[in-house]
C-alpha cells in the first residue's frame, strides 16, 4: 500500500527489512546470514527443549505425559460437598479419567466414596464449568480435559449430618495418580 502510494520512507533501507522489497544485502553475504539465522533458530529450539522438558541432557521431565489436577474451594455444608477442580497439565488430546472420589474424616474412615460407575452416571447439572473445555461424565468415568475448570457438587444425606472437623478429599485418575485436598467443616 505504502509503496503504491510512493511514500518517501518506502525508499529507505530500514523499510525493506520491516516492510517489503529487496533486502539491502550483498548477494555473497546472503548465504552467511541465512546460515546464522538457521543456527540461531536451531539453538533456540534446543534451549527451549532443555528448559521446558530436560530433553537435551539430564532427566527428561515432559509435563504433558501425565495429568495434574488442582483442587480448590472445597467445602462441606448443608448443600453437600463442593469443590473446584482444574486440570493444568497432561496429554491434551483427551481427558483425564477420574474413577474414584473419596471423602475421609480425620481418622481415615470413609465418609463417602463415588466410584467409576457413579461418576460416569453423574448428573451434568451438578457440574458447573468455568471454561469452554468441559468436565463431564463419560462412558466409564468423569472426564477432565486439559484446561478444564469446574465446580463439582455432590448431594448426599450423609454429608448434611457430618460433624465439624477435618476431612480429606481424594480424587483418583485411571492411571493411578491421585490428588488430595483438605477441607475444614
XYZ file of C-alpha atoms in Angstrom:
185
model
C 0.000 0.000 0.000
C 2.726 2.467 1.046
C 4.871 1.530 -1.953
C 1.916 2.027 -4.316
C 1.307 5.471 -2.796
C 5.038 6.154 -3.309
C 5.749 7.461 0.196
C 9.319 8.645 0.693
C 10.051 6.316 3.627
C 9.485 3.266 1.378
C 12.790 4.118 -0.341
C 14.774 3.868 2.936
C 16.881 0.779 3.774
C 15.033 0.036 7.012
C 11.697 -0.265 5.182
C 12.953 -3.234 3.163
C 13.596 -5.075 6.475
C 10.275 -4.190 8.125
C 8.011 -3.811 5.135
C 8.588 -5.308 1.753
C 11.065 -5.263 -1.057
C 14.547 -6.450 -1.889
C 16.713 -6.787 1.219
C 19.753 -4.485 1.191
C 22.243 -7.364 1.451
C 25.025 -8.182 -0.956
C 24.468 -11.478 -2.767
C 27.670 -13.016 -1.394
C 26.611 -12.275 2.229
C 23.111 -13.687 1.932
C 24.055 -17.396 2.446
C 26.043 -16.481 5.590
C 23.109 -14.559 7.053
C 20.748 -17.441 6.289
C 23.154 -19.910 7.950
C 23.500 -17.675 11.029
C 19.699 -17.356 11.287
C 19.232 -21.111 10.922
C 21.843 -21.806 13.635
C 20.176 -19.259 15.925
C 16.768 -20.905 15.457
C 18.281 -24.367 15.986
C 19.972 -23.187 19.207
C 16.767 -21.569 20.434
C 14.871 -24.808 19.780
C 17.392 -26.877 21.743
C 17.423 -24.315 24.567
C 13.641 -24.271 24.999
C 13.504 -28.075 24.766
C 16.061 -28.311 27.589
C 14.411 -25.684 29.781
C 10.859 -26.981 29.454
C 11.455 -30.729 29.109
C 15.083 -31.533 30.007
C 15.273 -33.104 26.569
C 18.868 -32.317 25.573
C 20.769 -33.553 28.650
C 19.681 -34.563 32.121
C 16.428 -36.120 33.207
C 13.515 -35.765 30.819
C 10.618 -34.017 32.542
C 7.842 -33.869 29.991
C 4.859 -32.370 31.805
C 2.443 -33.397 29.074
C 2.757 -37.125 29.835
C 0.601 -37.445 32.947
C -2.314 -35.375 34.189
C -2.115 -32.898 37.049
C -5.138 -31.526 38.843
C -5.546 -28.629 41.211
C -8.359 -28.906 43.745
C -9.528 -25.701 45.432
C -12.540 -24.149 47.154
C -13.506 -27.387 48.896
C -16.394 -27.064 51.329
C -18.940 -29.192 53.099
C -22.193 -27.561 54.154
C -25.947 -28.211 54.235
C -25.902 -28.375 50.411
C -23.355 -31.219 50.379
C -19.778 -31.361 49.134
C -18.484 -28.911 46.541
C -15.032 -28.162 45.164
C -13.293 -26.683 42.136
C -11.121 -28.931 40.004
C -8.730 -27.571 37.368
C -6.579 -29.693 35.050
C -3.316 -27.836 34.493
C -1.052 -30.432 32.855
C -1.206 -33.643 30.874
C -1.882 -35.001 27.438
C -4.005 -32.512 25.535
C -5.707 -34.818 23.047
C -8.022 -36.413 25.588
C -9.104 -36.026 29.177
C -8.000 -37.392 32.482
C -10.417 -40.083 33.636
C -11.436 -39.807 37.265
C -12.508 -43.225 38.533
C -12.745 -42.539 42.253
C -13.626 -39.606 44.528
C -13.427 -40.309 48.250
C -14.040 -38.139 51.311
C -12.452 -39.358 54.555
C -12.553 -37.988 58.095
C -9.575 -37.195 60.352
C -9.361 -40.847 61.474
C -9.163 -42.061 57.862
C -12.663 -43.525 57.821
C -14.516 -43.225 54.505
C -17.449 -40.817 54.653
C -18.484 -41.097 51.008
C -16.994 -42.850 48.016
C -18.011 -42.282 44.412
C -16.564 -44.875 42.086
C -16.281 -45.229 38.347
C -19.925 -46.069 37.599
C -21.205 -43.350 39.962
C -19.050 -40.727 38.239
C -19.988 -41.922 34.740
C -23.681 -41.555 35.555
C -23.303 -38.254 37.416
C -25.944 -35.591 36.762
C -24.456 -32.930 34.446
C -26.329 -30.240 36.386
C -24.033 -30.884 39.369
C -21.029 -29.740 37.293
C -20.634 -26.004 36.736
C -17.942 -25.471 34.056
C -15.990 -22.215 34.007
C -14.331 -22.604 30.588
C -15.029 -23.961 27.109
C -13.166 -27.204 27.896
C -15.806 -29.047 29.914
C -15.660 -31.509 32.775
C -18.329 -34.101 32.022
C -19.378 -37.657 32.753
C -18.068 -40.101 30.167
C -18.950 -43.693 29.320
C -16.844 -45.098 32.170
C -15.705 -42.192 34.364
C -15.645 -38.451 34.933
C -13.615 -36.824 32.133
C -11.493 -33.739 32.830
C -9.817 -32.402 29.653
C -6.690 -30.234 29.691
C -7.561 -26.656 30.643
C -10.971 -27.570 32.044
C -12.058 -25.965 35.309
C -15.346 -26.708 37.015
C -17.154 -26.586 40.316
C -18.404 -30.067 41.174
C -21.190 -30.702 43.680
C -22.216 -33.898 45.404
C -25.551 -34.118 47.181
C -25.757 -36.841 49.809
C -27.667 -37.075 53.088
C -24.517 -38.350 54.807
C -22.814 -35.028 54.017
C -25.581 -32.962 55.591
C -25.167 -34.517 59.054
C -21.365 -34.545 59.283
C -19.808 -33.225 62.489
C -17.370 -30.327 62.301
C -13.781 -31.343 61.718
C -11.042 -32.003 59.190
C -11.805 -34.025 56.081
C -9.701 -35.133 53.118
C -10.985 -35.240 49.550
C -9.068 -37.676 47.336
C -9.521 -37.867 43.568
C -8.011 -40.821 41.675
C -7.262 -40.997 37.942
C -7.424 -44.220 35.933
C -3.597 -44.124 35.712
C -3.418 -44.475 39.498
C -2.400 -40.866 40.094
C -4.308 -39.183 42.886
C -4.686 -35.771 44.419
C -5.701 -34.781 47.953
C -7.369 -31.664 49.289
C -8.060 -30.834 52.936
C -11.483 -29.464 53.867
C -12.499 -27.995 57.213
C -16.174 -28.101 58.068
